Coordinates of C-alpha atoms in Angstrom, one line a residue:
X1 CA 58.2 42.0 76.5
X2 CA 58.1 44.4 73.7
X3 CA 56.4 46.9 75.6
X4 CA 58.5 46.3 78.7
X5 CA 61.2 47.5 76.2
X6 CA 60.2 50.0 74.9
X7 CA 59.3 51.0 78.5
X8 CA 62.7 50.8 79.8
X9 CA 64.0 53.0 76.6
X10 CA 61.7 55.6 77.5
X11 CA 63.2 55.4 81.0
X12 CA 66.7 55.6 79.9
X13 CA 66.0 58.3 77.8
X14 CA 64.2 60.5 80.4
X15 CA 67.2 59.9 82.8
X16 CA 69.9 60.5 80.5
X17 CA 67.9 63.9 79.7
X18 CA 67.6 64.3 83.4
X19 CA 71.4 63.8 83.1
X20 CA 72.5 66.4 80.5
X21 CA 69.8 69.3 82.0
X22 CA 71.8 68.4 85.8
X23 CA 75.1 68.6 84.3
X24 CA 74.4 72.0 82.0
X25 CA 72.8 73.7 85.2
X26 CA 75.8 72.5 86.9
X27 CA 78.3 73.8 84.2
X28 CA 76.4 76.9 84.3
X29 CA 76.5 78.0 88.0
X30 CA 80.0 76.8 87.8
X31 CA 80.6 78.6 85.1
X32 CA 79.2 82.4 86.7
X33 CA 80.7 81.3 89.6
X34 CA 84.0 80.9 88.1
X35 CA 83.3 84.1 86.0
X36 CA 82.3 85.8 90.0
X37 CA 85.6 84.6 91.1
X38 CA 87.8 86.0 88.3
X39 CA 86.1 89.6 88.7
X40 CA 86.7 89.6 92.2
X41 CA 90.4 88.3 91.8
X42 CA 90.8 91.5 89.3
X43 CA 89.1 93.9 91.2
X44 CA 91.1 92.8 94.6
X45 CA 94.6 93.1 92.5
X46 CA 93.5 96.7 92.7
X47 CA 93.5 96.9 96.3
X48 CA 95.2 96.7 99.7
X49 CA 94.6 97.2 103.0
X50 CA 93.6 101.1 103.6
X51 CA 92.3 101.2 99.5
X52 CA 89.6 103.4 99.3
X53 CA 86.5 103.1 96.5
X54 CA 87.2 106.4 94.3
X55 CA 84.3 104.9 91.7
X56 CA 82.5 102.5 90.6
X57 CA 81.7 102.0 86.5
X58 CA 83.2 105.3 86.3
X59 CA 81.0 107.4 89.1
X60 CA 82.7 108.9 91.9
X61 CA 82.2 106.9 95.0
X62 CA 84.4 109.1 97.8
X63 CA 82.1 111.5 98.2
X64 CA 78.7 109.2 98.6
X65 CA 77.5 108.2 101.4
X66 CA 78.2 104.6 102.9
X67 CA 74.6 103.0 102.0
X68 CA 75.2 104.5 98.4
X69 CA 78.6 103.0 97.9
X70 CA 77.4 100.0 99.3
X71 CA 74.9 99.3 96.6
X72 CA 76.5 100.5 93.9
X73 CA 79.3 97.8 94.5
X74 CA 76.8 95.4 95.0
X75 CA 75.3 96.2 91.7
X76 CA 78.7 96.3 90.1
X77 CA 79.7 92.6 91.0
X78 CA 76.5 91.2 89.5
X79 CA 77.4 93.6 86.6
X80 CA 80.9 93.0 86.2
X81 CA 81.0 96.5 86.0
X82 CA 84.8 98.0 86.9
X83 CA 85.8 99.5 90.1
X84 CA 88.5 102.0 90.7
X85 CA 90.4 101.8 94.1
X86 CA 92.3 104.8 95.3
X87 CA 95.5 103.1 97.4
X88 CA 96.8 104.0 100.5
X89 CA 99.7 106.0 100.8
X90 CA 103.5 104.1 101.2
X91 CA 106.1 105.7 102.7
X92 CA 109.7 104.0 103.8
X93 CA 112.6 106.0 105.1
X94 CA 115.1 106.7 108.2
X95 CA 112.6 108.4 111.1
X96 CA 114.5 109.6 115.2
X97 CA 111.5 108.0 117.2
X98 CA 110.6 107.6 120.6
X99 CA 107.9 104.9 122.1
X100 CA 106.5 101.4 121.6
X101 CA 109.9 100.7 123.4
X102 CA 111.8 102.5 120.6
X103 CA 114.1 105.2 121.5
X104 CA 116.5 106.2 118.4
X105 CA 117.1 106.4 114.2
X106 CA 115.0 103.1 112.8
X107 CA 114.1 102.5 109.2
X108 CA 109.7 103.3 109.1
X109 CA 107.8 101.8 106.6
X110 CA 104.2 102.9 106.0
X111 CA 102.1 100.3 104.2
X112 CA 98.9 98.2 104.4
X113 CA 97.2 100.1 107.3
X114 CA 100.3 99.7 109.6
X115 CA 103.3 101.6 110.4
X116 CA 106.5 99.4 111.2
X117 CA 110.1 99.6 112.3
X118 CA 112.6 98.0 111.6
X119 CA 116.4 98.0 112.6
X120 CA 117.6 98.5 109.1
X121 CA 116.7 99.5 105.7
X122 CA 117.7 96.4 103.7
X123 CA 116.6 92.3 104.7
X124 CA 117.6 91.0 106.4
X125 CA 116.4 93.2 109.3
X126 CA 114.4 92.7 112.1
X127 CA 111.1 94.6 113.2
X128 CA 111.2 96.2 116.4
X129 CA 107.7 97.5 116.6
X130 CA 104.7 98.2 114.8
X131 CA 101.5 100.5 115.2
X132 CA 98.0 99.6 113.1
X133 CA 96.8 102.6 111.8
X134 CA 92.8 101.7 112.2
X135 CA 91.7 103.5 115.3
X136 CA 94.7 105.7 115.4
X137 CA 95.0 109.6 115.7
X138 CA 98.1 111.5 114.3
X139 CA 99.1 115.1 116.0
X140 CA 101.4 117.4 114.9
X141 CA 103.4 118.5 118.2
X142 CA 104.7 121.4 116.7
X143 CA 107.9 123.5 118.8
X144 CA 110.1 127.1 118.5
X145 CA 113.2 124.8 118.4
X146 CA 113.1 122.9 115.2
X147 CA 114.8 120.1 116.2
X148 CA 111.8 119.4 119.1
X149 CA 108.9 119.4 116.5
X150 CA 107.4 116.2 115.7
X151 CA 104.2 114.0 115.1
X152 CA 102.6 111.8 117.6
X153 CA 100.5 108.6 116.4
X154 CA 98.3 107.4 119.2
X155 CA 96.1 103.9 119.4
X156 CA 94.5 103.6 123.0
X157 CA 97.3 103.9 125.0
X158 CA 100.1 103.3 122.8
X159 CA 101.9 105.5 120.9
X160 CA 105.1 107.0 119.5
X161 CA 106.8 110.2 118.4
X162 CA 108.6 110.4 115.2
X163 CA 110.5 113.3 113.7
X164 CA 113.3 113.4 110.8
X165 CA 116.6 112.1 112.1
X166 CA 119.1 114.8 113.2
X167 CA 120.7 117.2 110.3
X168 CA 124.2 116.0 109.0
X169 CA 123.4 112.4 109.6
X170 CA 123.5 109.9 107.2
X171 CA 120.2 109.1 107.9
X172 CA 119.0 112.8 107.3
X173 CA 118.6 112.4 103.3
X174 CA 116.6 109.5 102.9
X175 CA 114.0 110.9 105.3
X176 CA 111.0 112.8 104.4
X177 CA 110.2 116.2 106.1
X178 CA 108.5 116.6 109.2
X179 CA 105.7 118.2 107.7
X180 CA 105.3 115.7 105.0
X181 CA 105.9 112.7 106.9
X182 CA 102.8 114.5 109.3
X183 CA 100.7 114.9 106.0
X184 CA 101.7 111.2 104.8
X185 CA 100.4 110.0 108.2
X186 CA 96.8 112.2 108.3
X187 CA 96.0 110.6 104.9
X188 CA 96.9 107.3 105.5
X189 CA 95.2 107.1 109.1
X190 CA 92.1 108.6 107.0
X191 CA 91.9 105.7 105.1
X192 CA 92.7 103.0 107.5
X193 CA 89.7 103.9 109.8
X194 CA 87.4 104.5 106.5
X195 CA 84.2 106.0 105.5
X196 CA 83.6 109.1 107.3
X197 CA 87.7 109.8 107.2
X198 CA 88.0 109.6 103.5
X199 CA 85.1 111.7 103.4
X200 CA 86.5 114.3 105.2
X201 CA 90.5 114.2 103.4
X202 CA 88.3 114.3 99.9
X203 CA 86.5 117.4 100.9
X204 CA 89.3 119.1 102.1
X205 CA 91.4 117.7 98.9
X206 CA 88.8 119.2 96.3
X207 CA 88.4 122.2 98.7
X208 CA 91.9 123.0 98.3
X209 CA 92.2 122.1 94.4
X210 CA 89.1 124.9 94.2
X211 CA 90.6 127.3 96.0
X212 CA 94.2 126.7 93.5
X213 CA 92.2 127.7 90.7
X214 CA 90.1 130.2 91.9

């Protein structure tokens, strides 16, 4: 009996060991996977739709190539090493545009990889269209009348003109420039459709800074 006894202690024991080692592995991987969770909730507070990686632990990303950037984010997450998001551009204001069953002054808004528009600045207001930007080619459709010069966003086979509304509206001066509103679209149609775009706009941006201080 005695040694039954202490035979069933010895069992007890190794199971309530077996116990504690389950439940701190457990606590553990819960634990870095919490940790995971809360790193990728920060870093993704940083981004949107149409973000861009600028760096990663402080190293410039924009310029690497895909396979590079890949990696080093991979590295980053098991790291908890930071990563810096460069965001989309925003635009909202009056636009005169034409297509995607639109024909007239509408309120744009540029955000999240999409352009929308809607019948009126302030909710509540309606959207009467909307155009994602991934896939989508902007061109300038410049003109020797002024007034005819506008910007053209295609997507297969939709697509719409836009162009400031007319001068003396009321419309006229909460609306960008034509030429802005073109530049606002290149950049934001580079970072909707990714890699190779961003690669591009960032070469041409440094390009341009260079040639400023030359």
């Amino acid at each position: 009996d005695h040694e039954k006894k202490e035979e069933h202690k010895s069992v007890n024991a190794a199971e309530k060991l077996e116990h504690q080692l389950e439940e701190k592995v457990k606590k553990a991987v819960q634990t870095r996977a919490e940790k995971r969770k809360a790193f990728l909730v920060a870093n993704q507070k940083a981004a949107s739709a149409g973000s861009a990686i600028s760096a990663v632990d402080g190293h410039d990303t924009l310029l690497a190539t895909f396979e590079a950037t890949e990696k080093a984010v991979d590295v980053a997450f098991r790291k908890r090493k930071p990563i810096t998001f460069r965001m989309a551009p925003f635009y909202s204001g009056w636009v005169e545009a034409q297509g995607l069953l639109i024909d007239g002054v509408r309120y744009c808004v540029l955000a999240y990889g999409s352009l929308a528009l809607f019948d009126r600045e302030a909710a509540p207001r309606k959207k009467l269209a909307s155009l994602k930007l991934h896939g989508a080619v902007v061109e300038p459709k410049p003109s020797d009348l002024e007034r005819n010069a506008r910007v053209e966003v295609r997507r297969g086979n939709r697509r719409i003109t836009l162009r400031p509304p007319p001068h003396g509206s009321k419309y006229h001066k909460k609306a960008a420039a034509l030429v802005d509103m073109a530049a606002i679209l290149i950049v934001a149609i580079g970072h909707a459709n990714g890699s190779p775009d961003i690669k591009e706009l960032e070469v041409f941006r440094r390009k341009g800074a260079a040639d400023d201080t030359a």
